[in-house]
mmCIF file of C-alpha atoms (C1' of nucleotides) in Angstrom:
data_model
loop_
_atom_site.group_PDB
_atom_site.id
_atom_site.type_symbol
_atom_site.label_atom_id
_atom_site.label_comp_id
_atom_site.label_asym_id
_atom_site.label_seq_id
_atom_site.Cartn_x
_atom_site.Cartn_y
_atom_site.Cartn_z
ATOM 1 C CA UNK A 1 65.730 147.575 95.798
ATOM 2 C CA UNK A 2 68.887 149.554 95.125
ATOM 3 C CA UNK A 3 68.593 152.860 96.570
ATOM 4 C CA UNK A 4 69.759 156.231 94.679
ATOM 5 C CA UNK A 5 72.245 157.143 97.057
ATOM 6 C CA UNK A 6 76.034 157.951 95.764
ATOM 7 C CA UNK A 7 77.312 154.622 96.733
ATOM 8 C CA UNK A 8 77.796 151.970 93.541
ATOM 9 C CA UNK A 9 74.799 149.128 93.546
ATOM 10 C CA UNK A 10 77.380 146.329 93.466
ATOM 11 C CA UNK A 11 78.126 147.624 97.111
ATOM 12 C CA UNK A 12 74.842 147.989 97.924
ATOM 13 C CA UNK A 13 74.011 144.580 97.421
ATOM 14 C CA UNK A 14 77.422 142.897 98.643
ATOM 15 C CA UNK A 15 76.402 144.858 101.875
ATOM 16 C CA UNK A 16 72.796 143.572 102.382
ATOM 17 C CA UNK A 17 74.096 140.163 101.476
ATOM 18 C CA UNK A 18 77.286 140.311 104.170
ATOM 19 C CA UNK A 19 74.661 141.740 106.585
ATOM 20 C CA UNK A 20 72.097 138.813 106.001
ATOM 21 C CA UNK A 21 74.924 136.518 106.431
ATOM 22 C CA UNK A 22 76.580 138.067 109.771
ATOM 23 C CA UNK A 23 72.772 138.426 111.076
ATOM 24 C CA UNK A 24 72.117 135.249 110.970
ATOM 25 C CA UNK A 25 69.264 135.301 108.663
ATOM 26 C CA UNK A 26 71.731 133.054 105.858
ATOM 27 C CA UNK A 27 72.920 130.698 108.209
ATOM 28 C CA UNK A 28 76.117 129.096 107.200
ATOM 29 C CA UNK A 29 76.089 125.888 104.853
ATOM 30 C CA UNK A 30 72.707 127.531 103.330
ATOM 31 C CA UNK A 31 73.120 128.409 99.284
ATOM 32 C CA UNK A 32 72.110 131.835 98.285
ATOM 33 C CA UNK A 33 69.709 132.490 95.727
ATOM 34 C CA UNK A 34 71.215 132.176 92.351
ATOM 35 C CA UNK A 35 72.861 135.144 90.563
ATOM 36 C CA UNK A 36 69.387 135.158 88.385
ATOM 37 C CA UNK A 37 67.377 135.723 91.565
ATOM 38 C CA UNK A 38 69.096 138.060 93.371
ATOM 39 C CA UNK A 39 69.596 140.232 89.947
ATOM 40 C CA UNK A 40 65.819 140.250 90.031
ATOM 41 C CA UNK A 41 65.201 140.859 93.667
ATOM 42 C CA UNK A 42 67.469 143.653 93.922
ATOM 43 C CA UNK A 43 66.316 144.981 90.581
ATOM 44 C CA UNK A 44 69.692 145.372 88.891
ATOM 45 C CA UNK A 45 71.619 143.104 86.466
ATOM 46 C CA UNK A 46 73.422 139.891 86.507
ATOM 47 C CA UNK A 47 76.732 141.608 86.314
ATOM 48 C CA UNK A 48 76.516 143.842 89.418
ATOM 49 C CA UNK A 49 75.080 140.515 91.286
ATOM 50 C CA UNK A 50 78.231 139.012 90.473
ATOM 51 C CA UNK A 51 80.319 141.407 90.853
ATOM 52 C CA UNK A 52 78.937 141.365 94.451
ATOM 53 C CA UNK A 53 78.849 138.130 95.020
ATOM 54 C CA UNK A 54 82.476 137.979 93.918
ATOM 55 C CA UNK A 55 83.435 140.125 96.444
ATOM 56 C CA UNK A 56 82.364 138.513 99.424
ATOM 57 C CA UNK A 57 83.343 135.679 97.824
ATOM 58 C CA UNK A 58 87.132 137.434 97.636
ATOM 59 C CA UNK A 59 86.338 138.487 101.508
ATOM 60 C CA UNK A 60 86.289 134.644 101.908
ATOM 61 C CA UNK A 61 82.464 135.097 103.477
ATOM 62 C CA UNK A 62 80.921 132.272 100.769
ATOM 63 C CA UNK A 63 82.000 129.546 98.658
ATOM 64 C CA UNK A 64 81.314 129.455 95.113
ATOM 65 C CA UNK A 65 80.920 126.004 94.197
ATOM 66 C CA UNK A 66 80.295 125.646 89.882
ATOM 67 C CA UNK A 67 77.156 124.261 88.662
ATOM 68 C CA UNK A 68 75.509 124.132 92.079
ATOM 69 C CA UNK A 69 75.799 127.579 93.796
ATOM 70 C CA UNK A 70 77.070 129.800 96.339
ATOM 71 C CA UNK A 71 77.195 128.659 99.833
ATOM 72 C CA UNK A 72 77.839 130.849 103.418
ATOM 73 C CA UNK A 73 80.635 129.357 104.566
ATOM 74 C CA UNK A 74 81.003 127.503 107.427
ATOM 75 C CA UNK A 75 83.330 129.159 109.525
ATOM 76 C CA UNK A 76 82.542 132.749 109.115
ATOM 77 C CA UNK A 77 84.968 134.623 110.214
ATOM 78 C CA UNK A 78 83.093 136.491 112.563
ATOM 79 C CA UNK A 79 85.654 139.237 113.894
ATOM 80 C CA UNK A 80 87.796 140.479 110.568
ATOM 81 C CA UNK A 81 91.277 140.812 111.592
ATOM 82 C CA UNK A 82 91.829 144.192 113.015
ATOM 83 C CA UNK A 83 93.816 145.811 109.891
ATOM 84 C CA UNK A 84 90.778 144.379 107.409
ATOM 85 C CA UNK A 85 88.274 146.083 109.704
ATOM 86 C CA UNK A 86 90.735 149.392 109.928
ATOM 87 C CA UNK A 87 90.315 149.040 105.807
ATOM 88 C CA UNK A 88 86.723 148.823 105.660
ATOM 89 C CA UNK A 89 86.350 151.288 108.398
ATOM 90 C CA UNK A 90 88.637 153.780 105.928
ATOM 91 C CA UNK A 91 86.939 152.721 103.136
ATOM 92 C CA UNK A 92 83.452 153.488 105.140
ATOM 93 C CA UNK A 93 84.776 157.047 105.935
ATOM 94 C CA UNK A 94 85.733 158.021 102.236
ATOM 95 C CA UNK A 95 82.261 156.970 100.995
ATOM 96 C CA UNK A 96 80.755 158.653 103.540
ATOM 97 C CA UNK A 97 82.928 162.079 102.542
ATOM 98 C CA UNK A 98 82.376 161.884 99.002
ATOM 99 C CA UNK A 99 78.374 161.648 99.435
ATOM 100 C CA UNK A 100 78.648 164.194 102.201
ATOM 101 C CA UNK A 101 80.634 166.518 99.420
ATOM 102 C CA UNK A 102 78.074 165.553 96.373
ATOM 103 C CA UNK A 103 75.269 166.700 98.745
ATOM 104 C CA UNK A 104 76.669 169.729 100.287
ATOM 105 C CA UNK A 105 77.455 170.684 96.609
ATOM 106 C CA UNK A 106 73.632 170.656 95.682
ATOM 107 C CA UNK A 107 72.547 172.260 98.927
ATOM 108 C CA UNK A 108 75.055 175.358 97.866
ATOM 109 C CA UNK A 109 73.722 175.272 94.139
ATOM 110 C CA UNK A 110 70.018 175.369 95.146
ATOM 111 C CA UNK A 111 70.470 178.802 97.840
ATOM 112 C CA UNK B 1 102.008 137.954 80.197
ATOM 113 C CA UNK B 2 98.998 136.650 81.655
ATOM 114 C CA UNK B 3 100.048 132.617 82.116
ATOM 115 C CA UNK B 4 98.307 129.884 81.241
ATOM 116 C CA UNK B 5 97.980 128.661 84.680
ATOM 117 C CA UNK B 6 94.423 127.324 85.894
ATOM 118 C CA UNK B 7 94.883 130.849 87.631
ATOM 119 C CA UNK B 8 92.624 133.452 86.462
ATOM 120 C CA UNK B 9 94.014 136.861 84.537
ATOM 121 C CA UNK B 10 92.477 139.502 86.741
ATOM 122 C CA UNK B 11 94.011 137.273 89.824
ATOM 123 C CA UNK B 12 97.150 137.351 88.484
ATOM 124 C CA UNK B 13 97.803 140.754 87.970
ATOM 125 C CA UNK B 14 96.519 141.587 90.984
ATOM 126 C CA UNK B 15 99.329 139.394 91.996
ATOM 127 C CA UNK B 16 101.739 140.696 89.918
ATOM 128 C CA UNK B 17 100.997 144.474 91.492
ATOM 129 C CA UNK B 18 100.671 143.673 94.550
ATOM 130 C CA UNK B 19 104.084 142.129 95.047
ATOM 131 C CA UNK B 20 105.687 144.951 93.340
ATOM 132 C CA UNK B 21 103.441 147.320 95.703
ATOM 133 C CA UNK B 22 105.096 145.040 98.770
ATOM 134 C CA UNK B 23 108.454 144.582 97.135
ATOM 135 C CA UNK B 24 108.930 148.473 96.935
ATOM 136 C CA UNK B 25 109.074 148.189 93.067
ATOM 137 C CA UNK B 26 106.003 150.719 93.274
ATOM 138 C CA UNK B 27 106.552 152.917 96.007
ATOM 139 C CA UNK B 28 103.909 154.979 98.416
ATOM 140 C CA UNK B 29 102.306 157.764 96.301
ATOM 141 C CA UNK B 30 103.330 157.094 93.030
ATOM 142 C CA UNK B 31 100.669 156.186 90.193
ATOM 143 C CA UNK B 32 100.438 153.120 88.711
ATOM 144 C CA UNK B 33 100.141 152.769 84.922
ATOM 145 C CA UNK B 34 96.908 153.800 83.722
ATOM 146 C CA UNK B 35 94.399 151.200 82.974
ATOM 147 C CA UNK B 36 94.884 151.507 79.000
ATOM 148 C CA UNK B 37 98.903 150.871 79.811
ATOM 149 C CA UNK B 38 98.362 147.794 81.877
ATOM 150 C CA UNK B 39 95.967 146.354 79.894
ATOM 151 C CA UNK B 40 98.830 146.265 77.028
ATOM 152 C CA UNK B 41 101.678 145.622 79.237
ATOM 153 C CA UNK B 42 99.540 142.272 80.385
ATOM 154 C CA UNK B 43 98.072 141.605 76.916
ATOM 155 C CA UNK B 44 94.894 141.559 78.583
ATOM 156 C CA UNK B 45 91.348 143.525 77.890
ATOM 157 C CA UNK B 46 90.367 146.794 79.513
ATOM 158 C CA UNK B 47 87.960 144.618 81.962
ATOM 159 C CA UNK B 48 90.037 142.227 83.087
ATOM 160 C CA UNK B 49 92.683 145.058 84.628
ATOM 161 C CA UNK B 50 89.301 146.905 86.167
ATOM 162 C CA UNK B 51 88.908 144.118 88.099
ATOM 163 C CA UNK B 52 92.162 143.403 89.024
ATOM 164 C CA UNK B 53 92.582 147.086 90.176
ATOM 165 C CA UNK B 54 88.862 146.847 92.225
ATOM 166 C CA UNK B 55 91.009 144.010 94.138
ATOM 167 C CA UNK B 56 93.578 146.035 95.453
ATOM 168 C CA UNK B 57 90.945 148.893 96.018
ATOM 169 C CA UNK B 58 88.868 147.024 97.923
ATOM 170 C CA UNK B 59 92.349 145.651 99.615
ATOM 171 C CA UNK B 60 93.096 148.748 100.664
ATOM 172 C CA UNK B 61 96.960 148.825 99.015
ATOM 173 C CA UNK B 62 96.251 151.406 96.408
ATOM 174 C CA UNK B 63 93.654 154.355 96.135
ATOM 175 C CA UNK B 64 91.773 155.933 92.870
ATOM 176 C CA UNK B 65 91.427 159.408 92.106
ATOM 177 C CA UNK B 66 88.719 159.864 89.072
ATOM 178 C CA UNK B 67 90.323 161.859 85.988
ATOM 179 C CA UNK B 68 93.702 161.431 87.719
ATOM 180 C CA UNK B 69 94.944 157.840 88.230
ATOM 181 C CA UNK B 70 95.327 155.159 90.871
ATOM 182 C CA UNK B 71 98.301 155.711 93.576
ATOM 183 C CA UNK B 72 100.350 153.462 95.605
ATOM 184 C CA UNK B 73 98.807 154.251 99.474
ATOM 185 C CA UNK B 74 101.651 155.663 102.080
ATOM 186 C CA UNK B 75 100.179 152.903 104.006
ATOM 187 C CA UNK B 76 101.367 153.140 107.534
ATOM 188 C CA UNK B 77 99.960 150.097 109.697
ATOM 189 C CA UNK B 78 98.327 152.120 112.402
ATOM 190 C CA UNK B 79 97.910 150.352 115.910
ATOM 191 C CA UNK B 80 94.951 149.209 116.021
ATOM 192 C CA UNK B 81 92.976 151.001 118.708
ATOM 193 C CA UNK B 82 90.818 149.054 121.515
ATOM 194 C CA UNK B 83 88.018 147.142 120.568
ATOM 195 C CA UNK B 84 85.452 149.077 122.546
ATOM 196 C CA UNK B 85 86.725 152.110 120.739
ATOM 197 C CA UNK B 86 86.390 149.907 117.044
ATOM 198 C CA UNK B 87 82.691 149.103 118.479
ATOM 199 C CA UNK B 88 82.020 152.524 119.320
ATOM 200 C CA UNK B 89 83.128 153.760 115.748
ATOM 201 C CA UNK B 90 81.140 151.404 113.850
ATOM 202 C CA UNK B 91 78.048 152.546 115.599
ATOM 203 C CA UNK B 92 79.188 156.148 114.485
ATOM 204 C CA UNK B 93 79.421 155.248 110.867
ATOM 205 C CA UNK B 94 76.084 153.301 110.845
ATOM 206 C CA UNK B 95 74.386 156.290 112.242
ATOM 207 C CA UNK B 96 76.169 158.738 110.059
ATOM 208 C CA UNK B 97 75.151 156.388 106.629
ATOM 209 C CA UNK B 98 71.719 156.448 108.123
ATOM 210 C CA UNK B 99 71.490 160.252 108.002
ATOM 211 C CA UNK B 100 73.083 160.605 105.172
ATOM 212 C CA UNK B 101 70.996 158.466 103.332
ATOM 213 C CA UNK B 102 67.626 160.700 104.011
ATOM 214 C CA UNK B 103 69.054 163.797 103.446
ATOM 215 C CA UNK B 104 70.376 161.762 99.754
ATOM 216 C CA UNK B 105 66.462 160.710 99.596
ATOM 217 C CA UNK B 106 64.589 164.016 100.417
ATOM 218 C CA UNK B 107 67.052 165.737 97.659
ATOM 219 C CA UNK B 108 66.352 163.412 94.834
ATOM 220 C CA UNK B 109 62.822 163.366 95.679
ATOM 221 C CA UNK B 110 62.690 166.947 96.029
ATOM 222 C CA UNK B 111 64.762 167.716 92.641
ATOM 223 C "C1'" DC C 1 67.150 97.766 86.371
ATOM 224 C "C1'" DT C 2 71.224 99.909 84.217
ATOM 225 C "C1'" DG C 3 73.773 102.946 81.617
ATOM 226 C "C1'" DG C 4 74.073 106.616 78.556
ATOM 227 C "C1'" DT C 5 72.557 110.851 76.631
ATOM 228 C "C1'" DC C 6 70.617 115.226 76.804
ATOM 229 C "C1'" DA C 7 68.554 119.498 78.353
ATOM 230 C "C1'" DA C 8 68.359 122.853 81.934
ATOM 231 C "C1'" DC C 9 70.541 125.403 85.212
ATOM 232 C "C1'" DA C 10 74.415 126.833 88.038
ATOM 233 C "C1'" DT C 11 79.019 129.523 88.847
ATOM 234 C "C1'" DA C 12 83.020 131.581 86.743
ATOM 235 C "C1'" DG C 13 85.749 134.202 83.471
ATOM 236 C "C1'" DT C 14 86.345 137.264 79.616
ATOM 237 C "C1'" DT C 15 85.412 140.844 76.355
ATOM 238 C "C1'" DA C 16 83.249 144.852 74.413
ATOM 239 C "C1'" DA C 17 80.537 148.814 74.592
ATOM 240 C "C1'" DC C 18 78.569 152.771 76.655
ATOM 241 C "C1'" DC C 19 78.041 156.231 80.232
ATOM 242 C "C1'" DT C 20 79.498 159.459 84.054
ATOM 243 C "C1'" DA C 21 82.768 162.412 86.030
ATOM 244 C "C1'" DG C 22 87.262 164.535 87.222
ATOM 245 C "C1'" DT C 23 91.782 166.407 85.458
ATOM 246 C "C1'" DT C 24 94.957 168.541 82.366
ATOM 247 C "C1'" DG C 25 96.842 171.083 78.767
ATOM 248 C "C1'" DG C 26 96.503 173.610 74.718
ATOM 249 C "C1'" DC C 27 94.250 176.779 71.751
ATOM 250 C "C1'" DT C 28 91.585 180.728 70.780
ATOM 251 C "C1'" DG C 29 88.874 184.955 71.101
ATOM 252 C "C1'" DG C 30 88.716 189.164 73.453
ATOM 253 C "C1'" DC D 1 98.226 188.801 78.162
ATOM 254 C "C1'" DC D 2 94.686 185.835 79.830
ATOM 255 C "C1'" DA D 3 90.123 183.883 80.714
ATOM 256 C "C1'" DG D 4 87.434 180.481 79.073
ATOM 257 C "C1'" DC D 5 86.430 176.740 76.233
ATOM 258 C "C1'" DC D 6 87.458 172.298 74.476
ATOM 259 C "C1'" DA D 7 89.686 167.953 73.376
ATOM 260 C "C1'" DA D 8 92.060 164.137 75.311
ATOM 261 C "C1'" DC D 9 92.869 161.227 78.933
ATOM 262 C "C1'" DT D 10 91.797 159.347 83.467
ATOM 263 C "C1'" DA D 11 88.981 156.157 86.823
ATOM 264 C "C1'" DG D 12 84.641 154.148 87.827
ATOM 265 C "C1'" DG D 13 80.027 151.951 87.054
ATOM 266 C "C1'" DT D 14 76.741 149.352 84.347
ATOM 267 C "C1'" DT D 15 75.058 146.239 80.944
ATOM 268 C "C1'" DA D 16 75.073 142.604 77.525
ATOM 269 C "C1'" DA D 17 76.911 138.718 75.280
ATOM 270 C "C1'" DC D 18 79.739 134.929 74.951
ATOM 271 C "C1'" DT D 19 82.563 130.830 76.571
ATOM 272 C "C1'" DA D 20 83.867 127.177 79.783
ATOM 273 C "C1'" DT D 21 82.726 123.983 83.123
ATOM 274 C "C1'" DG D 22 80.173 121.482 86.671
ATOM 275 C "C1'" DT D 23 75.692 119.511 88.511
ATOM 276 C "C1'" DT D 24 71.286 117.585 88.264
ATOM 277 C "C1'" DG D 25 67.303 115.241 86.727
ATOM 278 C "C1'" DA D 26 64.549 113.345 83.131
ATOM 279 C "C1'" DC D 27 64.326 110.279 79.577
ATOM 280 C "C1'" DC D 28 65.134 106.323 76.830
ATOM 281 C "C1'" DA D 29 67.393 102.191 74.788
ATOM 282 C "C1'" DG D 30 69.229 97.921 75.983
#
DNA sequence: CTGGTCAACATAGTTAACCTAGTTGGCTGG
DNA sequence: CCAGCCAACTAGGTTAACTATGTTGACCAG
Protein backbone atom coordinates (compact mmCIF):
# COMPACT_ATOMS: atom_id res chain seq x y z
CA UNK A 1 0.00 0.00 0.00
CA UNK A 2 2.80 2.45 0.70
CA UNK A 3 3.95 3.91 -2.40
CA UNK A 4 7.85 4.46 -3.29
CA UNK A 5 7.68 8.01 -3.53
CA UNK A 6 10.32 10.27 -1.38
CA UNK A 7 7.86 11.02 1.27
CA UNK A 8 8.37 8.79 4.77
CA UNK A 9 5.49 5.84 5.05
CA UNK A 10 4.50 7.06 8.52
CA UNK A 11 3.18 10.16 6.49
CA UNK A 12 1.82 8.27 4.01
CA UNK A 13 -0.40 6.51 6.14
CA UNK A 14 -1.24 9.42 8.75
CA UNK A 15 -2.41 11.10 5.41
CA UNK A 16 -4.78 8.37 4.04
CA UNK A 17 -6.04 7.97 7.56
CA UNK A 18 -6.71 12.06 8.13
CA UNK A 19 -8.21 11.90 4.59
CA UNK A 20 -10.62 8.90 5.43
CA UNK A 21 -11.52 10.74 8.47
CA UNK A 22 -12.18 14.40 6.91
CA UNK A 23 -14.04 12.41 3.93
CA UNK A 24 -16.32 11.08 5.82
CA UNK A 25 -15.67 7.53 5.14
CA UNK A 26 -14.50 7.14 9.32
CA UNK A 27 -17.26 8.90 10.65
CA UNK A 28 -16.62 10.30 14.03
CA UNK A 29 -17.21 8.07 17.27
CA UNK A 30 -16.19 4.99 14.83
CA UNK A 31 -12.77 3.04 16.18
CA UNK A 32 -10.14 2.51 13.62
CA UNK A 33 -8.77 -0.71 12.88
CA UNK A 34 -6.24 -1.71 15.40
CA UNK A 35 -2.52 -0.84 15.02
CA UNK A 36 -2.18 -4.78 13.96
CA UNK A 37 -4.58 -4.22 11.06
CA UNK A 38 -3.66 -1.25 9.63
CA UNK A 39 0.24 -2.44 9.85
CA UNK A 40 -1.03 -5.23 7.65
CA UNK A 41 -3.25 -3.33 5.32
CA UNK A 42 -0.81 -0.79 4.54
CA UNK A 43 1.93 -3.37 4.38
CA UNK A 44 4.42 -1.76 6.75
CA UNK A 45 5.15 -2.34 10.48
CA UNK A 46 3.55 -1.74 13.74
CA UNK A 47 5.90 1.06 14.51
CA UNK A 48 5.26 3.33 11.50
CA UNK A 49 1.32 2.58 12.22
CA UNK A 50 1.88 4.10 15.42
CA UNK A 51 3.90 6.49 14.77
CA UNK A 52 1.02 7.63 12.47
CA UNK A 53 -1.55 7.12 14.45
CA UNK A 54 0.26 9.15 17.10
CA UNK A 55 0.32 11.94 15.06
CA UNK A 56 -3.09 12.56 14.31
CA UNK A 57 -3.61 11.63 17.54
CA UNK A 58 -1.08 14.80 18.55
CA UNK A 59 -3.21 16.82 15.71
CA UNK A 60 -6.07 16.09 18.21
CA UNK A 61 -8.06 14.27 15.04
CA UNK A 62 -8.64 10.77 17.29
CA UNK A 63 -8.71 9.63 20.72
CA UNK A 64 -6.63 6.93 21.90
CA UNK A 65 -8.45 5.24 24.49
CA UNK A 66 -6.02 2.05 26.22
CA UNK A 67 -7.15 -1.40 25.92
CA UNK A 68 -10.05 -0.59 23.61
CA UNK A 69 -8.79 1.51 20.63
CA UNK A 70 -8.59 4.56 18.71
CA UNK A 71 -11.65 6.51 18.10
CA UNK A 72 -12.36 9.72 15.40
CA UNK A 73 -13.22 12.16 17.55
CA UNK A 74 -16.26 13.74 17.84
CA UNK A 75 -15.79 17.18 17.12
CA UNK A 76 -13.37 17.20 14.32
CA UNK A 77 -12.06 20.16 13.92
CA UNK A 78 -12.98 20.63 10.54
CA UNK A 79 -11.20 24.04 9.51
CA UNK A 80 -7.45 23.93 11.28
CA UNK A 81 -6.79 27.26 12.60
CA UNK A 82 -5.29 29.37 9.94
CA UNK A 83 -1.48 29.35 11.27
CA UNK A 84 -1.76 25.20 11.60
CA UNK A 85 -2.97 25.12 7.99
CA UNK A 86 -0.10 27.92 6.98
CA UNK A 87 2.28 25.00 8.74
CA UNK A 88 1.06 22.15 6.91
CA UNK A 89 0.77 24.14 3.80
CA UNK A 90 4.83 24.96 4.41
CA UNK A 91 5.43 21.72 5.37
CA UNK A 92 3.48 20.50 1.99
CA UNK A 93 5.76 22.85 -0.09
CA UNK A 94 9.19 21.55 1.35
CA UNK A 95 8.19 17.92 0.63
CA UNK A 96 7.13 18.75 -2.49
CA UNK A 97 10.80 20.61 -3.23
CA UNK A 98 12.85 17.98 -1.90
CA UNK A 99 11.10 15.17 -4.20
CA UNK A 100 11.05 17.69 -7.01
CA UNK A 101 15.11 18.05 -6.32
CA UNK A 102 15.67 14.03 -5.81
CA UNK A 103 13.94 13.64 -9.22
CA UNK A 104 15.40 16.37 -11.21
CA UNK A 105 18.75 14.95 -9.86
CA UNK A 106 18.11 11.49 -11.63
CA UNK A 107 16.66 13.05 -14.76
CA UNK A 108 20.26 15.04 -15.05
CA UNK A 109 22.26 11.74 -14.16
CA UNK A 110 20.45 9.59 -16.77
CA UNK A 111 21.10 12.41 -20.07
CA UNK B 1 15.74 15.50 34.12
CA UNK B 2 12.92 13.80 32.69
CA UNK B 3 10.25 13.89 35.92
CA UNK B 4 8.44 11.38 37.22
CA UNK B 5 5.22 12.94 36.42
CA UNK B 6 2.36 10.67 34.81
CA UNK B 7 3.71 12.94 31.86
CA UNK B 8 5.50 11.15 29.25
CA UNK B 9 9.52 11.85 28.47
CA UNK B 10 9.32 12.68 24.80
CA UNK B 11 6.26 15.18 25.92
CA UNK B 12 8.23 16.75 28.23
CA UNK B 13 11.06 17.75 26.44
CA UNK B 14 9.19 18.82 23.84
CA UNK B 15 7.96 21.03 26.55
CA UNK B 16 11.00 21.89 27.90
CA UNK B 17 12.24 23.21 24.15
CA UNK B 18 9.56 24.64 23.22
CA UNK B 19 9.30 27.14 26.04
CA UNK B 20 12.85 27.99 25.71
CA UNK B 21 12.13 28.32 21.75
CA UNK B 22 9.09 30.88 22.99
CA UNK B 23 10.97 32.30 25.93
CA UNK B 24 13.86 33.49 23.55
CA UNK B 25 16.30 31.17 25.49
CA UNK B 26 16.86 29.59 21.87
CA UNK B 27 16.69 32.21 19.48
CA UNK B 28 15.60 32.18 15.49
CA UNK B 29 18.36 30.36 13.53
CA UNK B 30 20.43 28.97 15.98
CA UNK B 31 20.85 25.02 16.30
CA UNK B 32 19.71 23.19 18.95
CA UNK B 33 21.91 20.57 20.65
CA UNK B 34 22.35 17.65 18.59
CA UNK B 35 20.29 14.67 19.30
CA UNK B 36 23.31 12.69 21.05
CA UNK B 37 23.65 16.06 23.45
CA UNK B 38 20.03 16.16 24.42
CA UNK B 39 19.61 12.80 24.91
CA UNK B 40 22.40 13.19 27.82
CA UNK B 41 21.41 16.52 28.96
CA UNK B 42 17.71 14.80 29.60
CA UNK B 43 19.10 11.41 30.71
CA UNK B 44 16.93 10.02 28.21
CA UNK B 45 17.56 7.40 25.11
CA UNK B 46 18.34 8.45 21.56
CA UNK B 47 14.47 7.60 20.67
CA UNK B 48 12.79 9.27 23.05
CA UNK B 49 14.52 12.90 21.92
CA UNK B 50 13.63 11.73 18.04
CA UNK B 51 10.35 11.94 18.94
CA UNK B 52 10.31 14.78 20.91
CA UNK B 53 12.14 16.70 18.07
CA UNK B 54 9.40 15.08 15.24
CA UNK B 55 6.92 17.18 17.64
CA UNK B 56 8.24 20.41 17.13
CA UNK B 57 8.92 19.47 13.38
CA UNK B 58 5.72 18.61 12.69
CA UNK B 59 4.80 21.93 14.92
CA UNK B 60 6.42 23.89 12.73
CA UNK B 61 8.82 25.82 15.59
CA UNK B 62 12.06 24.32 14.48
CA UNK B 63 13.38 22.91 11.05
CA UNK B 64 16.01 19.88 10.26
CA UNK B 65 18.73 20.00 7.95
CA UNK B 66 20.18 16.22 7.38
CA UNK B 67 24.10 16.03 8.21
CA UNK B 68 23.76 19.53 9.70
CA UNK B 69 21.41 19.90 12.71
CA UNK B 70 17.98 21.15 13.68
CA UNK B 71 17.50 25.18 13.84
CA UNK B 72 15.31 27.42 15.72
CA UNK B 73 12.75 28.81 12.64
CA UNK B 74 12.88 32.88 12.16
CA UNK B 75 9.27 32.28 12.44
CA UNK B 76 7.46 35.39 11.44
CA UNK B 77 3.52 34.91 11.85
CA UNK B 78 2.54 35.82 8.35
CA UNK B 79 -1.12 37.21 7.85
CA UNK B 80 -2.92 34.77 6.92
CA UNK B 81 -4.16 35.36 3.39
CA UNK B 82 -8.04 34.97 2.32
CA UNK B 83 -9.59 31.82 2.47
CA UNK B 84 -10.45 31.56 -1.20
CA UNK B 85 -6.80 32.15 -1.83
CA UNK B 86 -5.92 29.11 1.10
CA UNK B 87 -8.61 27.00 -1.06
CA UNK B 88 -7.10 27.84 -4.20
CA UNK B 89 -3.53 26.80 -2.91
CA UNK B 90 -4.49 23.57 -1.58
CA UNK B 91 -5.89 22.58 -4.90
CA UNK B 92 -2.37 23.63 -6.30
CA UNK B 93 -0.48 21.38 -3.99
CA UNK B 94 -2.85 18.38 -4.52
CA UNK B 95 -2.33 18.68 -8.18
CA UNK B 96 1.35 19.29 -7.95
CA UNK B 97 1.73 15.85 -5.42
CA UNK B 98 -0.34 14.19 -8.06
CA UNK B 99 2.22 14.87 -10.81
CA UNK B 100 4.86 14.43 -8.94
CA UNK B 101 3.98 11.21 -7.85
CA UNK B 102 3.93 9.63 -11.63
CA UNK B 103 6.84 11.11 -12.74
CA UNK B 104 8.37 9.36 -8.99
CA UNK B 105 6.50 6.06 -10.42
CA UNK B 106 7.56 5.95 -14.15
CA UNK B 107 11.36 6.54 -12.78
CA UNK B 108 11.46 3.73 -10.34
CA UNK B 109 9.72 1.57 -12.69
CA UNK B 110 11.84 2.55 -15.42
CA UNK B 111 15.29 2.24 -13.33
C1' DC C 1 -26.62 -16.78 39.77
C1' DT C 2 -22.42 -14.50 41.51
C1' DG C 3 -17.82 -13.43 41.95
C1' DG C 4 -13.22 -14.18 40.85
C1' DT C 5 -9.59 -15.47 37.83
C1' DC C 6 -7.41 -15.76 33.58
C1' DA C 7 -6.25 -15.34 28.75
C1' DA C 8 -6.45 -12.48 24.75
C1' DC C 9 -6.23 -8.22 22.81
C1' DA C 10 -5.90 -3.22 22.82
C1' DT C 11 -3.14 1.39 23.22
C1' DA C 12 0.94 3.63 24.95
C1' DG C 13 5.77 4.32 26.07
C1' DT C 14 10.59 3.16 25.91
C1' DT C 15 14.86 1.34 24.25
C1' DA C 16 18.14 -0.50 21.03
C1' DA C 17 19.79 -1.48 16.63
C1' DC C 18 20.43 -0.74 11.85
C1' DC C 19 20.19 1.89 7.60
C1' DT C 20 20.27 6.10 4.53
C1' DA C 21 21.99 10.49 3.49
C1' DG C 22 24.08 15.12 4.06
C1' DT C 23 27.98 17.91 6.08
C1' DT C 24 32.50 18.93 7.71
C1' DG C 25 37.22 18.78 8.54
C1' DG C 26 41.50 16.66 8.30
C1' DC C 27 44.88 13.92 6.05
C1' DT C 28 47.31 12.28 2.18
C1' DG C 29 49.04 11.46 -2.47
C1' DG C 30 50.24 13.80 -6.52
C1' DC D 1 49.94 23.75 -2.84
C1' DC D 2 45.69 21.38 -3.49
C1' DA D 3 42.31 18.01 -5.11
C1' DG D 4 40.26 14.15 -3.56
C1' DC D 5 39.32 10.75 -0.30
C1' DC D 6 37.85 9.38 4.16
C1' DA D 7 36.40 9.33 8.95
C1' DA D 8 33.32 11.37 12.15
C1' DC D 9 29.21 13.49 13.11
C1' DT D 10 24.58 14.99 11.89
C1' DA D 11 19.29 14.14 11.08
C1' DG D 12 15.86 10.99 9.59
C1' DG D 13 13.41 6.51 8.82
C1' DT D 14 12.41 1.75 9.92
C1' DT D 15 12.05 -2.36 12.60
C1' DA D 16 11.90 -5.31 16.61
C1' DA D 17 11.39 -6.24 21.35
C1' DC D 18 9.99 -5.23 25.76
C1' DT D 19 7.08 -3.11 29.56
C1' DA D 20 2.91 -1.05 31.49
C1' DT D 21 -1.83 -0.65 31.66
C1' DG D 22 -6.70 -1.02 30.44
C1' DT D 23 -10.71 -3.75 28.48
C1' DT D 24 -13.26 -7.69 27.42
C1' DG D 25 -15.10 -12.20 27.45
C1' DA D 26 -14.86 -16.94 28.74
C1' DC D 27 -14.61 -20.02 32.28
C1' DC D 28 -15.17 -22.04 36.68
C1' DA D 29 -15.84 -22.59 41.74
C1' DG D 30 -18.90 -21.51 45.28
Amino acid sequence: MVKHTGRPGYLQIADNLREKIRGGSLAPGTPLPSTAQLAEQYGASLSVVKMAVGLLRNEGLVIGQQGKGVFVRDDVPPAPPPTDELAEIRLTLRDLSERLAKVEAQLSDRR
